[in-house]
Coordinates of C-alpha atoms in Angstrom, one line a residue:
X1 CA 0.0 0.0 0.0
X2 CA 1.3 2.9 -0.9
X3 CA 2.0 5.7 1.7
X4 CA 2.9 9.8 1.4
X5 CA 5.7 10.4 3.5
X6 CA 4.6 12.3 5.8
X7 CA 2.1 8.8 6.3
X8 CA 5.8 6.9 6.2
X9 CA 7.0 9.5 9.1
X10 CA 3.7 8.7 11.3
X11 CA 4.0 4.8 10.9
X12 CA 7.6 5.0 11.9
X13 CA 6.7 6.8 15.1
X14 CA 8.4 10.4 14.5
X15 CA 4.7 11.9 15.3
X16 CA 4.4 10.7 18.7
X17 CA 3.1 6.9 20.3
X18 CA -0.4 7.7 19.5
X19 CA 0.0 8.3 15.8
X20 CA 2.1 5.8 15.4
X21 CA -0.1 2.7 16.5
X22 CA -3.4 4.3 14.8
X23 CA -1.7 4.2 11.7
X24 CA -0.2 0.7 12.1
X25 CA -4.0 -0.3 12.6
X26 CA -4.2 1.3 9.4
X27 CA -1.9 0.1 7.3
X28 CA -2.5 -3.5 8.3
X29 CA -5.6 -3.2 8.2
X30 CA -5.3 -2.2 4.4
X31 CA -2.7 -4.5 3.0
X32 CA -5.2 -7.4 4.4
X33 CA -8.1 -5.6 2.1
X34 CA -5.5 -4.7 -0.7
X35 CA -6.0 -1.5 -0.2
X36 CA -4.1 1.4 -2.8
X37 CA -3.6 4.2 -0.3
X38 CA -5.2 5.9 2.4
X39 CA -7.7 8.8 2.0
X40 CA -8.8 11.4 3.7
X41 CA -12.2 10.8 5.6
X42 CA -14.4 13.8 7.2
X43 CA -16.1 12.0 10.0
X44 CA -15.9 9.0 12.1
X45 CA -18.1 7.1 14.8
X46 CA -17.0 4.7 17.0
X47 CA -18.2 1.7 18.5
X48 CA -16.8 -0.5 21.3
X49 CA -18.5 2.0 23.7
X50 CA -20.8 -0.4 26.0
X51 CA -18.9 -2.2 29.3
X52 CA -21.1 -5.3 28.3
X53 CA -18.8 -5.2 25.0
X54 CA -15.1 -4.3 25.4
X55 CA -15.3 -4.6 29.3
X56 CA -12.1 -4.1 31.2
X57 CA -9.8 -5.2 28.3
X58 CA -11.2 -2.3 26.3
X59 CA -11.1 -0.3 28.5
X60 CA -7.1 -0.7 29.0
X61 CA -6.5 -0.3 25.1
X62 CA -9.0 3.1 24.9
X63 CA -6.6 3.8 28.4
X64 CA -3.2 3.4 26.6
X65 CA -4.4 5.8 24.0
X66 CA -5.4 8.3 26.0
X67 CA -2.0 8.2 28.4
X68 CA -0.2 8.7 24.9
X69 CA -1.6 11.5 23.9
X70 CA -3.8 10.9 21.2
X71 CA -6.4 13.3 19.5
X72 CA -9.2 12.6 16.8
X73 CA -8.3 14.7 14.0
X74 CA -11.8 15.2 13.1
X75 CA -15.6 15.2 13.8
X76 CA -16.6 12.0 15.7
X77 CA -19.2 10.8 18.0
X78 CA -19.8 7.4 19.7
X79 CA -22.0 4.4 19.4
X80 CA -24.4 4.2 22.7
X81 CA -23.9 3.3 26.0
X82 CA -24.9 0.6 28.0
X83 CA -27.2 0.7 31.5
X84 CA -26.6 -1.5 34.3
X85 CA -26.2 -1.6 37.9
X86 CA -23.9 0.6 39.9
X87 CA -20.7 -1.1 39.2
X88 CA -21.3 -1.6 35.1
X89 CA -22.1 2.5 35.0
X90 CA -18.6 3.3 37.0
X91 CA -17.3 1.4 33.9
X92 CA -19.2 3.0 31.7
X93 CA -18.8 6.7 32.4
X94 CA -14.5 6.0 32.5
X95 CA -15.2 4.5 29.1
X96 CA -16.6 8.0 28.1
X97 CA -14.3 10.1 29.9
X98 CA -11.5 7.9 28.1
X99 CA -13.1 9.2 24.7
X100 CA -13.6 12.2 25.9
X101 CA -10.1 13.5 26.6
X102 CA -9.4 12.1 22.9
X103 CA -11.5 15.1 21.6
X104 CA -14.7 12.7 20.5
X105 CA -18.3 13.8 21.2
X106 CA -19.4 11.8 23.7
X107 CA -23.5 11.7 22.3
X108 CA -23.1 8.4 22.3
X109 CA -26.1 7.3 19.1
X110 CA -26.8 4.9 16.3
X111 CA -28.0 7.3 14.3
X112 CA -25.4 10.0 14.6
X113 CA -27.2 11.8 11.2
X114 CA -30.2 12.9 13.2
X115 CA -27.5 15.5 14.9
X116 CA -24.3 17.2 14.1
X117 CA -22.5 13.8 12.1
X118 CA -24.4 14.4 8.8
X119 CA -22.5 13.7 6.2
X120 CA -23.3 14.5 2.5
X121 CA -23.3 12.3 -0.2
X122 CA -20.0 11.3 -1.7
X123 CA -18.2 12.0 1.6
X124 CA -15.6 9.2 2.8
X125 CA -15.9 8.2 6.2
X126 CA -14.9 5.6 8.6
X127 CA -17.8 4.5 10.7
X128 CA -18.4 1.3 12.6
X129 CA -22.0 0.5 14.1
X130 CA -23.8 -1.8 11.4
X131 CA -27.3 0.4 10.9
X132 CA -25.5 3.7 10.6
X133 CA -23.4 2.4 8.0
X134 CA -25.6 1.2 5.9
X135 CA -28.0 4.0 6.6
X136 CA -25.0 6.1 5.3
X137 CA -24.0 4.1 2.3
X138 CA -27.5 3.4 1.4
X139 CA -30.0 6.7 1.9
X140 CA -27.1 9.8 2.0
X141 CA -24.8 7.9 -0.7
X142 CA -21.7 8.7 1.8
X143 CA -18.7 6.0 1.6
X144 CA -17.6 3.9 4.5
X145 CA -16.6 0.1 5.1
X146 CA -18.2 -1.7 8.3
X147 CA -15.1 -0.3 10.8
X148 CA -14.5 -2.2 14.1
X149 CA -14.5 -0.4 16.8
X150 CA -10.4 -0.2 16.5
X151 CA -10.4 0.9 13.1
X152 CA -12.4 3.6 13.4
X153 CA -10.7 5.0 16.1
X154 CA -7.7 4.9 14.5
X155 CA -8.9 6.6 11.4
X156 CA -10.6 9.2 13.5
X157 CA -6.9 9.8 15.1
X158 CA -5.2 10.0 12.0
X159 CA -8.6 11.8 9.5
X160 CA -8.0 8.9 6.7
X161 CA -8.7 5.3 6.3
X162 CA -7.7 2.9 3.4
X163 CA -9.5 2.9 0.4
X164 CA -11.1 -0.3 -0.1
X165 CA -14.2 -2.2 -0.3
X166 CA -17.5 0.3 -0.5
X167 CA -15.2 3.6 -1.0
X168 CA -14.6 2.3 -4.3
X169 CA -17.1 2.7 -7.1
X170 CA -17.0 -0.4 -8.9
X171 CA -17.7 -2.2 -5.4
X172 CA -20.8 -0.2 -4.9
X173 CA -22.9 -2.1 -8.2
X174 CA -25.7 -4.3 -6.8
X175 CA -25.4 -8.1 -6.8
X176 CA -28.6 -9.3 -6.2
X177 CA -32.5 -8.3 -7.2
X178 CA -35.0 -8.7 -4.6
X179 CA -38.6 -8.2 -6.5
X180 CA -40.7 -7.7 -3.1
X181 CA -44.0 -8.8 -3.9
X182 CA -45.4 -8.5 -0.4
X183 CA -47.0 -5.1 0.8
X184 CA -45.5 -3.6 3.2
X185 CA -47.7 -1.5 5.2
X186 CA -45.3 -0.1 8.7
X187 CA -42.7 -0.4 10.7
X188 CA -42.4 -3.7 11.3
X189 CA -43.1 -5.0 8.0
X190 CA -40.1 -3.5 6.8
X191 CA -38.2 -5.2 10.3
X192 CA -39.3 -9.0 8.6
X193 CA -37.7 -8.0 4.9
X194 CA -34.6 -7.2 6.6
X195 CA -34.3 -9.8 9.0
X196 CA -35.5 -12.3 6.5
X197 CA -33.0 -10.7 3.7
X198 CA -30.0 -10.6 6.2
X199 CA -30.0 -13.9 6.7
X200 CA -30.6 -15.1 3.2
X201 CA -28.2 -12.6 1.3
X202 CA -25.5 -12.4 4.0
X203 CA -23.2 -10.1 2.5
X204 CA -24.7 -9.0 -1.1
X205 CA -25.9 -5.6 -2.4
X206 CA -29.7 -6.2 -3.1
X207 CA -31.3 -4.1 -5.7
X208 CA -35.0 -3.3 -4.4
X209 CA -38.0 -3.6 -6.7
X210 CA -41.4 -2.7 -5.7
X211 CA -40.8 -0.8 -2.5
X212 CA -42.8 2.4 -1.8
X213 CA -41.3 3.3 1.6
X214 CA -44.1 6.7 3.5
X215 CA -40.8 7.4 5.2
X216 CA -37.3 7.0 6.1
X217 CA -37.4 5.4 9.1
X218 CA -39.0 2.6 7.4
X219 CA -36.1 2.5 5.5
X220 CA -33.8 2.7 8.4
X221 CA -35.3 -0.3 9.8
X222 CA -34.8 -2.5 6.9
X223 CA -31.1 -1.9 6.5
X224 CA -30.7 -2.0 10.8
X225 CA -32.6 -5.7 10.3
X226 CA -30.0 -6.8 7.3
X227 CA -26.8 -5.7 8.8
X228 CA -27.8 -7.5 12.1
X229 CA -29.0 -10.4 10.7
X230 CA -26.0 -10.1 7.8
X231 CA -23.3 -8.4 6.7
X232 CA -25.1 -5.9 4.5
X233 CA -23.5 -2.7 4.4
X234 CA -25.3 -1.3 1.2
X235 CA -28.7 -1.6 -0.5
X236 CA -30.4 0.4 -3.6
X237 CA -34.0 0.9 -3.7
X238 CA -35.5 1.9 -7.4
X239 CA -36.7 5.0 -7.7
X240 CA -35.7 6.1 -3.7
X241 CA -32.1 5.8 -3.0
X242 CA -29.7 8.4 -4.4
X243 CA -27.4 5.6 -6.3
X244 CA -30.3 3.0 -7.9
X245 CA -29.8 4.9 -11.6
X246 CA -26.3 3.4 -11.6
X247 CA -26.7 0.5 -9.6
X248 CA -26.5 -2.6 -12.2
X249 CA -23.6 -2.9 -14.0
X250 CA -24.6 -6.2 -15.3
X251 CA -27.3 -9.0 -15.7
X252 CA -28.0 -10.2 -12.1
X253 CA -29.9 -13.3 -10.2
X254 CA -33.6 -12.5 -9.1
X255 CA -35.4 -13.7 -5.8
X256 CA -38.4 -12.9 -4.6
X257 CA -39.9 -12.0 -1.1
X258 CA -43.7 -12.7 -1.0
X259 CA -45.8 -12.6 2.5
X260 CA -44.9 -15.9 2.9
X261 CA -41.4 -15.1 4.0
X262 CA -42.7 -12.6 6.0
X263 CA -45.0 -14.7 7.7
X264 CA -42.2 -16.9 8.7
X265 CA -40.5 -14.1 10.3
X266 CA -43.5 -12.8 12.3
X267 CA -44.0 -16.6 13.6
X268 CA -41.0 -16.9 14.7
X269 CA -41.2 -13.9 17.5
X270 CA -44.7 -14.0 18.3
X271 CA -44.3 -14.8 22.2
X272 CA -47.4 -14.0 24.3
X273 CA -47.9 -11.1 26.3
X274 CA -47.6 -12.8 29.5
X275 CA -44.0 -13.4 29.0
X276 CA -43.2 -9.6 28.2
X277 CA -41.8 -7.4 30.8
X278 CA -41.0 -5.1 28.6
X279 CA -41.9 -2.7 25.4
X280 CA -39.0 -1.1 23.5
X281 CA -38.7 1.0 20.5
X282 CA -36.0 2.9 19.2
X283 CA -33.6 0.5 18.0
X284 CA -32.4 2.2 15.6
X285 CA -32.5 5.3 17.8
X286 CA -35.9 7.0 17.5
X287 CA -36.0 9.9 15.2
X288 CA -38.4 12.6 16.4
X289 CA -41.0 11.2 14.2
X290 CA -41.1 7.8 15.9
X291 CA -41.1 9.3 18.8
X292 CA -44.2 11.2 18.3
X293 CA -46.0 8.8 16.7
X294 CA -45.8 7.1 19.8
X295 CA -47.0 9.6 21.7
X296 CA -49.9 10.1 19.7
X297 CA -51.1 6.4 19.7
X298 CA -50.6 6.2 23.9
X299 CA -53.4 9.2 23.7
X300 CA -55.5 6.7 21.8
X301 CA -54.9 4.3 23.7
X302 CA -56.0 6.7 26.4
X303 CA -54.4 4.4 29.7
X304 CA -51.2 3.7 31.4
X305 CA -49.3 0.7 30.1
X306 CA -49.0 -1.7 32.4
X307 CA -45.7 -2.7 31.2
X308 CA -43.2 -0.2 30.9
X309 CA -42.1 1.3 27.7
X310 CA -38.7 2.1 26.9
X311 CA -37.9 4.6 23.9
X312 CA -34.4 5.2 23.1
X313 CA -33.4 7.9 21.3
X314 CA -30.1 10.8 21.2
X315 CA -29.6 12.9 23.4
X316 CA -30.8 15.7 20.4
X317 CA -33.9 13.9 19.5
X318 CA -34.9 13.2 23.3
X319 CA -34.0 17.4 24.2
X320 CA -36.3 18.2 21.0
X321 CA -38.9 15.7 22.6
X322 CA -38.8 17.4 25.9
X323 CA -39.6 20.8 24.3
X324 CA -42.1 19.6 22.3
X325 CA -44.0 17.8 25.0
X326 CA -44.0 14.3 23.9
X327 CA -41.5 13.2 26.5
X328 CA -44.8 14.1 29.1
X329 CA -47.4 12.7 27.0
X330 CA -45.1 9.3 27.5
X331 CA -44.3 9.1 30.5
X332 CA -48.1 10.1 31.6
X333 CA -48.4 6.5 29.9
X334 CA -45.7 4.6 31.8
X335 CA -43.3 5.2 29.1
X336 CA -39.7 6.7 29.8
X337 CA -37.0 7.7 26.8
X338 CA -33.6 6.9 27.7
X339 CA -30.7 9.0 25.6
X340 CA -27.3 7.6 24.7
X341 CA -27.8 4.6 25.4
X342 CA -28.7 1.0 24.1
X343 CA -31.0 -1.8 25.6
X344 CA -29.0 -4.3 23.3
X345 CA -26.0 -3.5 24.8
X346 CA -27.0 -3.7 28.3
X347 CA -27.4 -6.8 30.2
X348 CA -31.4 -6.9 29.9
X349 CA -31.2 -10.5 30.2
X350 CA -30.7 -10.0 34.1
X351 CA -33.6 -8.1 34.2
X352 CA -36.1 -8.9 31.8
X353 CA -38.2 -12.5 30.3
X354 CA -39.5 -11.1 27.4
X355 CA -39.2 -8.0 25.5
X356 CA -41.9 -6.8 23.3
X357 CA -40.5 -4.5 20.1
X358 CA -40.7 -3.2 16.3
X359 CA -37.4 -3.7 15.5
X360 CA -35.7 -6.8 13.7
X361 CA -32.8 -5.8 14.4
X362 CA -33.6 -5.5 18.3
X363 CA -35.2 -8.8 18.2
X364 CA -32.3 -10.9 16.6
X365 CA -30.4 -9.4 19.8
X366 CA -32.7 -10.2 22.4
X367 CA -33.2 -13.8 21.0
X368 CA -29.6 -14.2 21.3
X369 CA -29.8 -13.2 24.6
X370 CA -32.4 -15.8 25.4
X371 CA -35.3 -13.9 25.8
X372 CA -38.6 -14.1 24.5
X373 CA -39.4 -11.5 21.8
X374 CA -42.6 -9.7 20.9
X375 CA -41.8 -8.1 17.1
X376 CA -45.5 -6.1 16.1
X377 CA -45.9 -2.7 14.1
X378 CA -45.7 -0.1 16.7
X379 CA -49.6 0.7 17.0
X380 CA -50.3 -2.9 17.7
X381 CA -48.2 -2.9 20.4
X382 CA -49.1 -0.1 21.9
X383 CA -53.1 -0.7 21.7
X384 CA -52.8 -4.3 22.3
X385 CA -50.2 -4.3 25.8
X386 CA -51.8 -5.2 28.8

């Protein structure tokens, strides 16, 4: 891989500890991907953020870092947070402190576009949680790989990351058609096409026919439910995302999605409500939308839930709630928003059986975590709940 030489000065340590082991992350991380060079990048968002995920190992390398000296070299934010008991938050607020003195924005969101790490389309970036890359790549036509939480750090510290994989054109054609011939109706519909998709495509570039999304956060939750249940970083949609025009390069398989896949999906997490302790939404974060849509269907609904509700949400979209008054409305209804933080990345299984949601994505995670899941549009759940 070819480096400047100022790039050449930085690997061989003559800028200082910090810069030095950033860019060997780097480099080795680009000769493994055949990468030509570095490039410039104007954002990055980290992950490896929860205790539950890098726990005191982590925290050591975010620690050796920091005692070195090293600085983010441009705009960057965080992947949530995790919530636990007293001893798992001591570990958690270090863990943002640590980031902290590195110059990083500690608003700690999946969906870092909803506030002040908005890229534009064509921008290179280096960012690492699943749904915001592929809500990048996909709906703003930005450029990033799917960064660990290492990588992305280290490009953030140095402001480039190789250029490989999706920051290349020709690695941005579809590979796949998916003809959907199901209507999809909400939120949740949209949760069983990804989660059904994700694990039959893995890591392809599907090419969308027949998909009318009302709104983005439908769209959101389709690429959040692929990448968890996948490795899909990139999706077109004809006639709605910016890149479809040039999308097919060349003749491509076909497969078809009809309501019986989706049926499938919806039987599999279809657990009573006696088993759920538990309502969540926001996973991807909540946009302001969601949020008061929710708020709006608990006045229908016109009494307390008698489970709690859990919306999570930034810190932005949860401030703009407050002002609005939809963060009342909620928690008149035994709701409660939680900002900069992450159910999926607590230890929920210590607290909860069952966890009712409209996410895929959320339920793939909970499932793994051995709890029974609950995956309904959101005014179902709501109106139906004990």
């Amino acid at each position: 891989m070819y480096l400047t030489k100022e790039e050449e000065l930085i690997l061989a340590g003559e800028y200082g500890y910090a810069l030095q082991k950033a860019m060997e992350i780097l480099v080795a991380l680009g000769e493994i991907y055949g990468a030509d060079r570095l490039i410039p990048i104007k954002s990055a968002q980290v992950a490896g953020v929860s205790y539950k995920n890098i726990g005191d190992a982590g925290i050591e390398f975010l620690r050796d870092f920091v005692n070195s000296g090293a600085k983010v070299s441009v705009y960057t934010t965080l992947n949530p947070a995790g919530i636990g008991d007293e001893f798992f938050m001591e570990k958690q607020r270090e863990i943002l402190e640590l980031y902290k003195a590195m110059g990083i924005e500690i608003t700690s969101t999946c969906t870092p576009y909803y506030g002040a790490n908005l890229p534009k389309f064509g921008d290179h970036i280096a960012w690492s949680e699943s749904s915001a890359v592929i809500f990048a790549n996909s709906i703003i036509g930005a450029r990033t790989n799917r960064e660990g939480g290492p990588s992305s750090l280290a490009a953030a510290i140095v402001g480039k990351t190789p250029n490989y994989g999706l920051h290349l054109e020709e690695n941005r054609k579809a590979t796949v058609i998916v003809e959907v011939n199901a209507k999809l109706k909400d939120f949740a519909d949209y949760s069983f096409l990804g989660y059904y998709l994700g694990k039959a495509l893995k890591n392809d570039i599907p090419y969308f026919k027949n998909l009318k999304p009302e709104k983005t956060d439908y769209l959101k939750e389709l690429g959040a439910s692929m990448a968890a249940t996948g490795s899909i970083a990139l999706y077109h949609v004809e006639g709605e995302t910016p890149e479809y025009r040039h999308a097919i390069a060349d003749k491509l398989e076909k497969i078809e999605v009809d309501e019986r896949e989706l049926e499938e999906v919806r039987e599999k997490f279809n657990a009573e409500w006696g088993e759920i302790d538990a309502i969540v939404i926001g996973c991807p974060h909540a946009s302001i939308q969601e949020v008061k849509e929710v708020a709006e269907i608990l006045k229908m609904r016109g009494k307390p839930l008698k489970v709690p509700l859990l919306i999570t949400a930034s810190r932005a979209v949860k401030a703009l709630s407050d002002v609005l008054g939809y963060t009342d409305v909620i928690e008149r209804y035994n709701g409660k928003i939680i900002a900069d933080s992450c159910l999926i990345v607590s230890p929920v299984e210590k607290w909860y059986r069952g966890i009712a949601t409209n996410s895929g994505k959320a339920s793939f995670y909970f499932s793994s975590a051995g709890l029974k899941v609950r995956l309904e549009n959101t005014e179902k759940l709501l109106l139906e709940a004990p």
